[in-house]
mmCIF file of C-alpha atoms in Angstrom:
data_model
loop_
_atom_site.group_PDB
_atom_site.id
_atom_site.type_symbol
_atom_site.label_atom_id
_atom_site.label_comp_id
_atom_site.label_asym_id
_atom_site.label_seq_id
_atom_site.Cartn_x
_atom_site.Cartn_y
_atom_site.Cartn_z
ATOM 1 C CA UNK A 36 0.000 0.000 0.000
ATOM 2 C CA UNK A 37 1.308 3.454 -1.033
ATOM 3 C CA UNK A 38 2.399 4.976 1.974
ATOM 4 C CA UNK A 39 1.696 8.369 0.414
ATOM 5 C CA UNK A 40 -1.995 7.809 0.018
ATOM 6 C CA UNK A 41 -1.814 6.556 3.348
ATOM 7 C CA UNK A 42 -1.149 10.316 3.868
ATOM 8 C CA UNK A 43 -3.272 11.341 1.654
ATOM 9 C CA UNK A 44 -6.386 10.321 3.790
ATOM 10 C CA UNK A 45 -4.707 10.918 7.122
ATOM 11 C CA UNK A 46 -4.456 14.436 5.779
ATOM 12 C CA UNK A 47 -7.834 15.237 4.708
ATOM 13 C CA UNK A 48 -9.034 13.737 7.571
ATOM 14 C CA UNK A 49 -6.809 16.159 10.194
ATOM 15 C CA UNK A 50 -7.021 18.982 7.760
ATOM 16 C CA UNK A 51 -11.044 18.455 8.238
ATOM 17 C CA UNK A 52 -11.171 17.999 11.937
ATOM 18 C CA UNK A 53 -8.605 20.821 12.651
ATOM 19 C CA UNK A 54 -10.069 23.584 10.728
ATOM 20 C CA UNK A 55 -13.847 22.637 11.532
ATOM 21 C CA UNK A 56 -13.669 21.426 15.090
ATOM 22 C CA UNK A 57 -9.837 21.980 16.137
ATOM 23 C CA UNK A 58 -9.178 18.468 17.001
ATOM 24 C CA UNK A 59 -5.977 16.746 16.433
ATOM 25 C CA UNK A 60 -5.779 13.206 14.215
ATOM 26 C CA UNK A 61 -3.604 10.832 16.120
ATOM 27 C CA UNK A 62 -2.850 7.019 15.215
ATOM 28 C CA UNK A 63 -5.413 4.734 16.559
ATOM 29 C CA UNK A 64 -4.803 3.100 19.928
ATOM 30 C CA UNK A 65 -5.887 -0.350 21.514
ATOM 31 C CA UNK A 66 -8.036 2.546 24.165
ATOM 32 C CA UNK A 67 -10.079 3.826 21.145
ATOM 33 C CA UNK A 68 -12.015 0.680 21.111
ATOM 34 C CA UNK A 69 -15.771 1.054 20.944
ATOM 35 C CA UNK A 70 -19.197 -0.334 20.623
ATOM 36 C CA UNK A 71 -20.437 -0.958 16.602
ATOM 37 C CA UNK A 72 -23.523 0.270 17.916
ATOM 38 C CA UNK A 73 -22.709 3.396 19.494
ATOM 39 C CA UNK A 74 -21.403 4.369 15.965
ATOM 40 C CA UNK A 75 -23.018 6.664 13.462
ATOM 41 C CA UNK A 76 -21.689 6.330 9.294
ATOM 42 C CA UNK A 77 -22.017 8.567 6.453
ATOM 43 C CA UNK A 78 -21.579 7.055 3.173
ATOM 44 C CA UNK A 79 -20.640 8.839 -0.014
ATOM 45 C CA UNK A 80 -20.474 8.068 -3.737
ATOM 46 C CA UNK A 81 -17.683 9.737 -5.949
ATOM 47 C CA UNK A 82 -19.088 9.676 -9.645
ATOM 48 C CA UNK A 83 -16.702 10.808 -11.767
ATOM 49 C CA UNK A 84 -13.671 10.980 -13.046
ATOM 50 C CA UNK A 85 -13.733 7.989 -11.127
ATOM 51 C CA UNK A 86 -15.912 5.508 -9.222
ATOM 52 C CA UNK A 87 -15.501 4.808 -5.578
ATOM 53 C CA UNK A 88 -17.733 4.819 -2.120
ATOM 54 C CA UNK A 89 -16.294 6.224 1.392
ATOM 55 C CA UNK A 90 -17.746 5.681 4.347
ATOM 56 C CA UNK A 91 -16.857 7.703 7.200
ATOM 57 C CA UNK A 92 -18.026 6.378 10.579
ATOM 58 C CA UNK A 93 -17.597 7.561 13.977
ATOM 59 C CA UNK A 94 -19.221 7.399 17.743
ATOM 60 C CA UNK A 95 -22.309 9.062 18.323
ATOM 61 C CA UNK A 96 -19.878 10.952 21.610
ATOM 62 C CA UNK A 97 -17.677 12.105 19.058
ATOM 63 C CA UNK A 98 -19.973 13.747 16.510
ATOM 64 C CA UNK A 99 -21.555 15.191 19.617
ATOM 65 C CA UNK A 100 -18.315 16.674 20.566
ATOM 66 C CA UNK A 101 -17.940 18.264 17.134
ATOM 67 C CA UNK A 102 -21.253 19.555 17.059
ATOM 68 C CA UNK A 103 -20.394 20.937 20.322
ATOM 69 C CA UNK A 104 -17.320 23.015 19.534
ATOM 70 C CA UNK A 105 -19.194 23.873 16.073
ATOM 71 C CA UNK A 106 -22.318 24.682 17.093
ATOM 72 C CA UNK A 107 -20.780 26.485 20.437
ATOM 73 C CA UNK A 108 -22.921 24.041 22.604
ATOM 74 C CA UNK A 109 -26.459 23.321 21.032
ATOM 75 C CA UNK A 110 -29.916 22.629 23.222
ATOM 76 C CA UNK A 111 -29.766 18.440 22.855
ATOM 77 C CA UNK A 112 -32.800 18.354 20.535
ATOM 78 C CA UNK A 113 -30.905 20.663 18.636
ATOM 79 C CA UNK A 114 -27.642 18.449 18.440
ATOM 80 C CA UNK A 115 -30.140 15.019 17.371
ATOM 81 C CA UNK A 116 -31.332 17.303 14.323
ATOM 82 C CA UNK A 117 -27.862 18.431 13.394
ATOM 83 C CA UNK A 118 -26.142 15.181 13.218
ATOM 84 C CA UNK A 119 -27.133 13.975 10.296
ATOM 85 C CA UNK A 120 -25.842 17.277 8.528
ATOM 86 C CA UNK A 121 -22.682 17.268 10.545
ATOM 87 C CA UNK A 122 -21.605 14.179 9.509
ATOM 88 C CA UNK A 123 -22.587 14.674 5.962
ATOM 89 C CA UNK A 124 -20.737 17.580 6.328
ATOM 90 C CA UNK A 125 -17.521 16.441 7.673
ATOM 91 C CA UNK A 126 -17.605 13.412 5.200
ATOM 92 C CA UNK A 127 -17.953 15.916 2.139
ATOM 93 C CA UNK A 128 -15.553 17.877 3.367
ATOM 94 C CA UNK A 129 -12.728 15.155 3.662
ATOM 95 C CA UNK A 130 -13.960 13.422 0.216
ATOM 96 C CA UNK A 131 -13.204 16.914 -1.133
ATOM 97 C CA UNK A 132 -10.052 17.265 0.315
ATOM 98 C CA UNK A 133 -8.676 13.844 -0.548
ATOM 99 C CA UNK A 134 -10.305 14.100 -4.397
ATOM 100 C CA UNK A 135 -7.947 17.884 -4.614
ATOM 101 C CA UNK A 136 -4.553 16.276 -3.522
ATOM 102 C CA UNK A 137 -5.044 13.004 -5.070
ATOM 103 C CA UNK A 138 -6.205 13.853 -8.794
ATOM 104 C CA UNK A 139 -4.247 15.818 -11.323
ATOM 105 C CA UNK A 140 -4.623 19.834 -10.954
ATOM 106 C CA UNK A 141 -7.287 20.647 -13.279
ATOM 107 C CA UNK A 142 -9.479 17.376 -13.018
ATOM 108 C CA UNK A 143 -13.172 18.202 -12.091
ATOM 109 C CA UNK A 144 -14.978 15.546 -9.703
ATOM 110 C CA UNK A 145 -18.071 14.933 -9.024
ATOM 111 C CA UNK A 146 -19.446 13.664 -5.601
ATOM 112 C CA UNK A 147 -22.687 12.109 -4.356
ATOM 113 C CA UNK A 148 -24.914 13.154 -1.710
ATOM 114 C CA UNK A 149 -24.081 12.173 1.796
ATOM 115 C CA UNK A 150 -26.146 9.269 3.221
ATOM 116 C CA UNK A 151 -26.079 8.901 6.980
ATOM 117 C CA UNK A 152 -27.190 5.813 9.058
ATOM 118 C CA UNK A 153 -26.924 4.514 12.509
ATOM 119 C CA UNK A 154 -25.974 1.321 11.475
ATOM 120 C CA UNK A 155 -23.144 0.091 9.175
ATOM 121 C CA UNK A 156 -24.193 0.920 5.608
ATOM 122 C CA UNK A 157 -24.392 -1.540 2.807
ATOM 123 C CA UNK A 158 -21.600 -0.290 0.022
ATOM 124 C CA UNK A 159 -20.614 -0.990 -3.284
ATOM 125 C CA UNK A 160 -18.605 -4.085 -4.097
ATOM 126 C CA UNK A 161 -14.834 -4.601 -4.806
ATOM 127 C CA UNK A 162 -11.387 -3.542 -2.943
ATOM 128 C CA UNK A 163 -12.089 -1.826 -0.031
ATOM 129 C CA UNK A 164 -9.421 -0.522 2.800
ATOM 130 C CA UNK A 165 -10.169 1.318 5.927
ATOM 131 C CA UNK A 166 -8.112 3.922 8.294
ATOM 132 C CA UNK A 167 -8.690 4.455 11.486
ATOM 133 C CA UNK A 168 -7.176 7.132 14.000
ATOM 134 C CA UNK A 169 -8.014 8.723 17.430
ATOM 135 C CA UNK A 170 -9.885 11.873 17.862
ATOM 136 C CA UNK A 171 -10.128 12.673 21.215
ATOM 137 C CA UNK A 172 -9.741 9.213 22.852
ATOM 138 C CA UNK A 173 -12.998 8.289 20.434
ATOM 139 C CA UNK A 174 -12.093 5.868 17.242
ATOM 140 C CA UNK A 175 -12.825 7.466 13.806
ATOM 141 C CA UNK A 176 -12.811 5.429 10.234
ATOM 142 C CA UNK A 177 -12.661 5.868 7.053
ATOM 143 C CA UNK A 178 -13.399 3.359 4.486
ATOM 144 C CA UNK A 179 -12.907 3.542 0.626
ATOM 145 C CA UNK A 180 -14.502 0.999 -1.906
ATOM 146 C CA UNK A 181 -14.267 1.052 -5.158
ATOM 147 C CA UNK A 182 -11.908 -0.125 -8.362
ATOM 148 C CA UNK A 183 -11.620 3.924 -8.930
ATOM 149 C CA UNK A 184 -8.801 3.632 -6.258
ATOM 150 C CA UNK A 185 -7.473 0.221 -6.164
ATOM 151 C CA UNK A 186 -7.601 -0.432 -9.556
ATOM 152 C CA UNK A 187 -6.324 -4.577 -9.730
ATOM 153 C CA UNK A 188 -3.829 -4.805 -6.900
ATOM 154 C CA UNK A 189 -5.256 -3.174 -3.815
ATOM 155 C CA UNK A 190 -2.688 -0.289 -4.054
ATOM 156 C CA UNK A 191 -4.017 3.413 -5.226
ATOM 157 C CA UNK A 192 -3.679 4.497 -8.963
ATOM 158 C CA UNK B 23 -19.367 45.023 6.230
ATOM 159 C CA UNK B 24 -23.285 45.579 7.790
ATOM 160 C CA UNK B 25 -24.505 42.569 5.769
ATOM 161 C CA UNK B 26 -23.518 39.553 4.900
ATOM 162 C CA UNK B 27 -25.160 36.574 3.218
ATOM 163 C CA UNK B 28 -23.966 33.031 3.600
ATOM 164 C CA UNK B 29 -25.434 30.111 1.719
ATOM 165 C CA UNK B 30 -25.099 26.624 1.939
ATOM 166 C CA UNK B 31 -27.550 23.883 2.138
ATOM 167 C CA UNK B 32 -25.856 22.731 5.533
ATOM 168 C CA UNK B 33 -26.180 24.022 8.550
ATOM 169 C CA UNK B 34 -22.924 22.765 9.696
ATOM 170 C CA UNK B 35 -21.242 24.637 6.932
ATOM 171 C CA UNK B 36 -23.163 27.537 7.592
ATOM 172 C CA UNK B 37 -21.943 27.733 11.059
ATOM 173 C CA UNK B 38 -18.092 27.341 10.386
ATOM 174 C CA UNK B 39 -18.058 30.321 7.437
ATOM 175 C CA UNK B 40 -20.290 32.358 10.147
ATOM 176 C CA UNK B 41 -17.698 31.473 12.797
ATOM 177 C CA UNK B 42 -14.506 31.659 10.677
ATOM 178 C CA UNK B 43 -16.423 35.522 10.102
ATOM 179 C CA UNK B 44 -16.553 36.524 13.412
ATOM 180 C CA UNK B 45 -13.098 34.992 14.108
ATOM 181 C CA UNK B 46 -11.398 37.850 11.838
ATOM 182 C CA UNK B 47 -13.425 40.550 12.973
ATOM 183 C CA UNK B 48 -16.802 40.364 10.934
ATOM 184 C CA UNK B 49 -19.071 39.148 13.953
ATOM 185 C CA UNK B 50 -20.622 42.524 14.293
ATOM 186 C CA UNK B 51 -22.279 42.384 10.645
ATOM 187 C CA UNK B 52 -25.692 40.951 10.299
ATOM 188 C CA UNK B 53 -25.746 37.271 8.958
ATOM 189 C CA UNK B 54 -28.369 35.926 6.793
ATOM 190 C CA UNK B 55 -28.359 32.353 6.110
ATOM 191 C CA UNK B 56 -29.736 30.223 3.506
ATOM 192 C CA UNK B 57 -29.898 26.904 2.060
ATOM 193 C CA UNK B 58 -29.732 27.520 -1.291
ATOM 194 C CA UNK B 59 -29.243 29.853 -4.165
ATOM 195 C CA UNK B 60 -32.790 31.325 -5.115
ATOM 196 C CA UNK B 61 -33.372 32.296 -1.445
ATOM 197 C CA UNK B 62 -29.781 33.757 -1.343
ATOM 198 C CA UNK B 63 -31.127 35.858 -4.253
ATOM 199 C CA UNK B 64 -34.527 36.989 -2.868
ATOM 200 C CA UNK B 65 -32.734 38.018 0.442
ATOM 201 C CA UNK B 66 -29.734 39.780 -1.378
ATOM 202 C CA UNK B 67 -32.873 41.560 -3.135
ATOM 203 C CA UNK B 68 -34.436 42.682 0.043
ATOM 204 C CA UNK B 69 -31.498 45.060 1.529
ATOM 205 C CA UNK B 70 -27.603 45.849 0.869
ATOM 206 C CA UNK B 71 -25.417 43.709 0.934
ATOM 207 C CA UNK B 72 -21.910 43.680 1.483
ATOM 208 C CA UNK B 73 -20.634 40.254 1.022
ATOM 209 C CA UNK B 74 -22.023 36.639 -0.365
ATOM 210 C CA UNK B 75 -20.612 33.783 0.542
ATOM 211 C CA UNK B 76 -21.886 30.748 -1.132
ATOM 212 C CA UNK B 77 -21.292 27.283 -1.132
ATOM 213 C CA UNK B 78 -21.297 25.279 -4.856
ATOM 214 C CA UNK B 79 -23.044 22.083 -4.824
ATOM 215 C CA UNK B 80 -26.686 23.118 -3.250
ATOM 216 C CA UNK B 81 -29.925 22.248 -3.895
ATOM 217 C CA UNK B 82 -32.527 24.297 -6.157
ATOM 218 C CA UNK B 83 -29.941 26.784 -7.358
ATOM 219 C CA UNK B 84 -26.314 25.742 -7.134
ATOM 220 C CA UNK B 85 -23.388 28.335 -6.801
ATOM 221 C CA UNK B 86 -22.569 28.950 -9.899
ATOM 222 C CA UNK B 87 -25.478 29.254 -11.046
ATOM 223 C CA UNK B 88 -26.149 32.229 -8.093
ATOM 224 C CA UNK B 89 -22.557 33.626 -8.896
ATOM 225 C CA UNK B 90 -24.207 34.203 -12.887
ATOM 226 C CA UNK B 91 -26.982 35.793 -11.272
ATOM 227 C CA UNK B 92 -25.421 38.583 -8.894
ATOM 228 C CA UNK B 93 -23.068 39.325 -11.751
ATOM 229 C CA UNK B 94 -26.102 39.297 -14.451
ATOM 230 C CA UNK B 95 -28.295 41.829 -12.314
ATOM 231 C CA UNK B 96 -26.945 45.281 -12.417
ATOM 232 C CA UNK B 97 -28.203 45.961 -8.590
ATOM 233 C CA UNK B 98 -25.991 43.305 -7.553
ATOM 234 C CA UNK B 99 -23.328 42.935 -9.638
ATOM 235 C CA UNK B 100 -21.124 44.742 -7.077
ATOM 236 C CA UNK B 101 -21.589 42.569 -4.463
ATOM 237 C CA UNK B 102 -18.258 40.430 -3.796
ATOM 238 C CA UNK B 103 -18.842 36.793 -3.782
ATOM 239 C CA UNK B 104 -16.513 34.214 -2.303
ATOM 240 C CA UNK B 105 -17.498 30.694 -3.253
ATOM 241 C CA UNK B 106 -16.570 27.666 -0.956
ATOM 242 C CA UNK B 107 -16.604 24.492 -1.861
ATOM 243 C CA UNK B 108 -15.487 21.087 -1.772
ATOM 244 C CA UNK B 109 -15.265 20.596 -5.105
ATOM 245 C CA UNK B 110 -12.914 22.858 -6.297
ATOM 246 C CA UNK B 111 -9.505 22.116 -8.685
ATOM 247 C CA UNK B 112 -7.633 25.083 -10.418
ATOM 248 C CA UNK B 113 -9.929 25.005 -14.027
ATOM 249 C CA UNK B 114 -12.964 25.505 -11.550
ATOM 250 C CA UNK B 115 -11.762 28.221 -9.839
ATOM 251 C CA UNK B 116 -10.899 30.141 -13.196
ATOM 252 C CA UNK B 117 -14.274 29.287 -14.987
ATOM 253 C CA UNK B 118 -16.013 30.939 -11.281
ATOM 254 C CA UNK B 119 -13.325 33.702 -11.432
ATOM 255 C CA UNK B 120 -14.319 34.658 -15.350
ATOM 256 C CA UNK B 121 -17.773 34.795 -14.248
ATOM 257 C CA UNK B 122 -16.838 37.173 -11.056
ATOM 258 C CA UNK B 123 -16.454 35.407 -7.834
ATOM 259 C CA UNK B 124 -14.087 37.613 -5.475
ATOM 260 C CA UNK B 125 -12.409 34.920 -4.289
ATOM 261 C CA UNK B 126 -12.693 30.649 -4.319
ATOM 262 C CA UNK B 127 -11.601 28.602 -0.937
ATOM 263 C CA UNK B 128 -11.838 25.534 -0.630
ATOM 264 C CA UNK B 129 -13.238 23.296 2.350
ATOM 265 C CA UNK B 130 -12.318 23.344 4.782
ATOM 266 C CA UNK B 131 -12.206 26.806 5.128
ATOM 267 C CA UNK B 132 -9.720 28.781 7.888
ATOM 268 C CA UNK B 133 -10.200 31.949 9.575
ATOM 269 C CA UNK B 134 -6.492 32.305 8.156
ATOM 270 C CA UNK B 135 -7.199 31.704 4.557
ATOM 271 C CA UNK B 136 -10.857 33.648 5.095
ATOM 272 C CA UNK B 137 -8.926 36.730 5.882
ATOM 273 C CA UNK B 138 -6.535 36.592 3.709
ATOM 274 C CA UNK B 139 -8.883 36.417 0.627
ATOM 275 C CA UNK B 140 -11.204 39.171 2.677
ATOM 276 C CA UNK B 141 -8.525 41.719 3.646
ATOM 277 C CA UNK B 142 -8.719 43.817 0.652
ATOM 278 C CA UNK B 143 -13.031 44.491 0.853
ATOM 279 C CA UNK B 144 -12.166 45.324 4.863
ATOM 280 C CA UNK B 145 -9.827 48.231 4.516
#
């Protein structure tokens, strides 16, 4: 695995969290270990130039945290209404971010709309990898799918 | 600036540009949000407006599509628009420059890189 696309998506990701919610990225430890269903995911679709799914998941105590420094401390009903849209948000964002460092200068892309669910989303078939890191002492992931990335091998184009 | 109008069909969003705004100094201006670009227009209709600052990929009308319209209306076309987005590359950002914007960041935006682009209309 290209240990420069590694960086790739650890930088989008800390990029992300430190300019919306000034959290730091770290490496995943054996203490970020959670509960599959305390998690919230956000899937997203990249259509063109090419064709890949990410998945972005994360606690629900995390995305409450960045909500929290965001939204400068919501009511709670407000935070359950904005979650959704946060975590769209965030998962746009880093898509975004990743797409701008890993295509050519002047190639376009096109993304999907965010999809968010509590549980683990179905995704597309075919070569997937995940990273996962530690925001706050909560785990975060990222999953990519998709031939658009790993075209035969498993390693990025 | 008195007025500024931010669109972007999240509220997330929203909140960071309005925050990344009051971080350099903007926080005293009066902050309309919207989701999208035809409300952006009826509420950059209804009073002055100092800045836009519109997201790209939205609902309804998208930001470009907004960023033809302030520059096509001659009682807006002096309104500075930044466009953020997260779909931005170099051929993007001259294609939104031709048609006017002030300025193109992308996500996800600083108060840094906000002021930096902004410094010029707040002199």
């Amino acid at each position: 695995m290209s240990q420069n696309f590694d960086e790739l998506v650890r930088h989008s990701i800390a990029v992300t969290l430190e300019n919306m919610a000034f959290m730091e990225v770290l490496p995943q430890s054996e203490e970020t270990e959670t509960d599959a269903e305390d998690n919230m995911s956000a899937r997203l679709l990249i259509l063109d130039p090419l064709q890949a799914e990410m998945v972005l998941t994360l606690p629900v105590r995390l995305l409450t945290n960045i909500i929290d420094v965001v939204h400068a401390f919501p009511e709670d009903d407000v935070v359950e209404q904005i979650r959704s849209d946060m975590l769209g948000e965030l998962l746009n964002t880093v898509a975004g971010r990743l797409l701008n460092d890993f295509l050519p200068g002047n190639q376009a892309y096109r993304l999907g709309l965010p999809e968010v669910t509590l549980e683990q989303p179905t995704v597309c078939e075919g070569p997937s990898r995940t990273w996962e890191y530690d925001v706050e002492g909560e785990p975060l992931a990222l999953t990519i799918v998709g031939t658009g990335f790993f075209p035969e091998d498993g390693e990025p184009a | 600036m008195k007025r500024i109008v931010i669109a972007d069909d999240s509220a997330t969003a929203r909140m960071v540009i309005r925050r990344c705004l009051e971080i350099i100094g903007l926080g005293d201006a009066g902050m309309v949000e919207v989701p999208n670009g035809r409300e952006a227009l009826a509420r950059l209709k209804e009073a002055p407006t100092d800045l836009l600052v519109t997201d790209l990929n939205m609902p309804i009308m998208d930001g470009e599509t907004l960023l033809k319209w302030v520059k096509g209306s001659p009682k807006l076309t002096d309104v500075p628009v930044v466009v953020i987005t997260s779909a931005g590359n170099p051929a993007k950002e001259a294609l939104l420059s031709d048609l006017g914007a002030f300025a193109v960041l992308d996500k996800p935006i600083s108060p840094a890189t906000l002021l930096k682009k902004l410094e010029p209309l707040m002199q």
